Amino acid sequence: MTRMPMRKSLQSDRRSNGLLQIRGLIACFGLSIGSLATAQILPPMGQSGIPVSQPAASSLPALPSDQPIAKLASAVVNGKPNSSVIKPSTREAELEARIRELEQAAAQRTAREVSLEQRLKSIESMMTTRASATVSSVGTQVPGAAGAVDPPPGEEALVPAGVAGGTQAPSPNPSLPAGNLPDDAVPGYDAVETPQGLPAASIPAAASTAAKKPDMPFTPKLVKGYAGVGPGFVISSEDDEYQLQFHNLSQFELRQYNNQNMNPTHSTFGIPRQWLIFNGRLTKPIEYFVATNWGFTNLNLLDAFVNFHYDDRLQVKLGRFKTPYTYEFYAEPVNGLINPERSMFFNNYGPNRDVGAMVWGQVFNKTTDYAVGVFNGVRNGNIDNNNAKEIIAYFNSRPLEKSGIDLFKYWNVGGSTSYNVYNGSARPEVFRTNVPYPGDPNVSPQWLILNPNTQSFGSQKLWSVHSAWFYKSLSLIGEWNSGYETYAKTSSLMKGTHVPTNGWYLQAGYFLTGEQVTSRGVVQPLHPFNPKGKDGLGAFELGFRWAEQSLDKSIFGFASDKKWTNDTNVVDLGLNWYWNSNVKLYIGWQRAMFGQPIQAAPGATPSASPSYWMSSSDMLWLRAQLYY
């Protein structure tokens, strides 16, 4: 009876000890499993992830033997130490605080970059709006001659050397707001809220951090500029890199002939020229010039070219422009001529304007001008009709300009030449006295008309020498032209004939009112015309010219020697009255003298004798010119 309880007690103690041992083993196993889980979830220091040190076994709290394994495993929850189970060390707390500081700094940096980008866009939008408003308002104070476009030779009067006025920039537009711009202030440019407290020195940094804009397509920006008047209208950027000028040339005239029997030529009012001129530059080295013309009865593109002006000594011109043949055409603008039109030889044989490329410039301290160009070779044309090209060269020098001798300081001497191979309709087919080809021949006496079956077929060579002297109020200009044209009949084109031609003119102008001249161009009277003032009479200039052209008698193989002449002289006497630099009036008389009597009017049929004959023709010439 007494042994049984003792055995039961021993067995019970044995069971208790066994359970404690099993529980201890399970606890050790659970501890190992928890350590492995912690090592897998918490990466070691130095690797990516949360920089928390792996806790040592000694740092873990002692657990009662009856604590479940699940509570031990909860020492690591969601990849972070469970503070209720594992107490973080001081090092771990410092690292966690540092991480929070870095995250906050990164967030602040991102916000700052966005703020800088917004500030940059706001500044761009504000500058764009101000530039647009400044250009749209015409100012009276504009930069001086330093910002002007250098005119191409021959257009000095049409393109002023500078814009008159002050040297101060236009004042800001008072209508612009001083603060931030509203949204969509300028189409295509976004205006955003300007961050407050951003120092100006941080703007370059903001620009450098902004995203790089694409090179194509390029998005241009409006820049600040000014507008002005005198002469013409000018719109320019503030630094004069971009400029647009507008000019107008209007001519209105009366040609009253004494011979009322001429046909088809009649006395008439007319508009010989109505030019609209646009010129300027796209950055200072790149200049452009575009002009349209309504002349008597036709509208055409007069000029359209680009000039690359990196150096005065070597420039390149591309497009349609004045060919460098003869001094009176290349160096004298039409609104600065002494007589209303150029000489007879150039009117009939001059290349006038053509499409091509030209190298030109000023050398030897700007005392010498030169030009060499390659052109289609179609007189005053736009499209070539063969593969050959025309070569034209020009030279002009002022050899004593730097000598200090005032008498010959503005004495010019030089020449020009042209060579071409042409096959097409004869140009000109009608020889006139005072209308340049291809102007309407019905407003001028016709002294030679080629037969309808005549063509220019073969080589053409022309040359000229000139001298121009300007001293105080005197202008004295003379030029000699010569060369040949190859003509052929359409039935036998290979049997062409070289027909020599010659021409010359001597021209003089003198200002009675004391104005000084150094070359031909726009005149500024000493006393502009003012009918209410005592001295406001304007400027008066006397003008004279004798011109002659002759062709070899072989020309009568292609024209009738019964109706026409091969030799004509023209004399001009006139007076130019300049009211101011914009208005010019001309009154003059012109007499054309023919080498032999020519028909004034054709007969009833082409084979009949002319109805009227004439040996000379007289014309009263009145012209009013407006240029600005």
Steps between C-alpha positions, in 0.01 A plus 500: 500500500789735589714415190241587248482873583877529494515340155230731379688798644822392335326450170341839534837663567649315206219621273551858621871484440444353155251767409741768617773353290273480194382854559859618529592332172200651331589842642859472373371386161254794489776740593711371216209531260433861616864594454499361146178689420647820633817450294296442184269795548754754631795529261844562646650852517652628177233339280182653357195511719444629850839546668425324829758277673408136550432455870728267692361208699602664824284801425184297483293493821465180695179327423306279735510136411127487437503801237367391159729475197274745306572777753871441461473519122316834533829664596524597131179627337478636142875528467536731806597423865202466733573749775282305741729204459834640378627830640707692237854605588625864499686443168183376335304802621768735360489326163123517484510874580765555228282317246206722584721810455621382156148419386382847609795670324427309177137608513603863555748482208230371264267780605780756448572372148133529409494851647807605298354361177176687563693820573698463172182453297345803669801719409498379137130575471544846652787589261300373202200713587710811555686451170174460314356812657817704435518405132135585451548854630687745275766693690666828409834425663692235311864394479710689253695399194685225682200275461428572136516262208777569253330552163602296199680696227253664270236521771666752732211739458239229534653355819609781735837459667348566840187583692496857628411559861628487855713239669272405788292186501124537514351514848309194628139475405302638798205278414692186599427369853781518752416174670446148377339438165158337475460157355528481120636856484669422169381223267754219500667610823377379839494749788523330843491621857837644599650338813555759771841561650703358210826699469599631157836324519323163492345562155809373305498189717133450426567538129780245513278247674210549259440231244692558172270616222510318165705647214233406247242631465644827626262719696588868448454754774398862474776733615481855624526766230402843375327665206589824325451723198741684274526438217273203458364298789730288716434217743809366671611291795661696780847370407436569126561136410157470338361782291221569253475820297218602268545756221280632223591653163219657296545682169227681308569680172378665183667447162373755254629453140495772236436250220137398523531259205716241675348156524495302725680761714276770647508771762390347826488512877668197655643332806849384398579354842311400811741311722428337834831420669568274799854463622689427820699223660469175692801544727740768383698297241190374313316774307196473276329722243162449333332748264198485272430742216203619302641665189259658250303184417669206673559370851811296575741393770777755476751371756518204734842418641698408809839655568756339732691790648761365740772726361481819291779365281326177402123466481277249322163586347248237384168551324364752252665841511674774301775365278831688537512640147559875439557760767172682441301183572702330773618801698217751450156434654208585277359758742837681506547544123562842352264425210184292544630193313838348420683538170383351173766229473418349838125525439540284189793267579550507875453161675291677764397251772558126487510187718843382607783514754753775551815560703562866577652736753716800579879476528804728541355689794160513328629703206434224245178315421491172309235246402509173303182306435355203313146543368244328278572747224139582409466877494279601791380138520428236760557162331785403269420361156830318446789346691742788447547764769594866486813629672499865609781687675520854637780720633498855641774686685545836671879515475542843664240472775765471774745743342363808674437677168143620528472570127528131409395336826179366344627423152399151384645301213438141391318270263287191456465212256250228410523177302212270414386233254133545421243327283148631504283789398690819425521729802429775435287455194408870520761776558368800697630838614390525864344174628714218644435150368250337551289806581204590285643625166187698418598786732829563316595574138616183320795545265575138404279189493646160405321269261273237663723211381810634684656326798800559724698183431864479603745694712451848637778717639466846653741728683505851643738751658384785720609808690296683766616816674322666791624831635300726728170561314611346169437149365674406175458145363605344171499144367592319177340168402586261220472136396301280266186289483458189282179499296366226276184427304278220623534327162882489527603517863851367435576799280517760773646846452699700755348849497727755678340772709631812677357757734606779732361777716625810679293625790523794739305626799551814706321613817410869483414507870841387630441134596821290500523162328743209531296249297145468367228419751241658726533879526439692823430865405667768707161673522211254458198629314258693720251736329446684829868573556728756334790263435307177448551457126659155498800406282536564126729300269563560131534185290648431158581190295606414147469133410561307179464142378586350164497152350702374207314513168498121495196532726297575188528134411247455782303827474367727228738776395205674333316563826764514774838645591806343659617821671319726751601789729300622798543830688345570842470834679315527827462630851465290816310659787548323835240603758664281764667160517172331402352710219666576165349677197651506153421720205696448179518481127635212291583501133575179306688546171500208255783429260252476212124563484296218653134416494289677757203278416476185286311486172171331436679167444840367614635534145368853448704813554465667840217746541720753681874560519710677758863604536470599866263483793448750782345425836402708804578284803339558840555256785411496869679254730425396856748293696516410865 
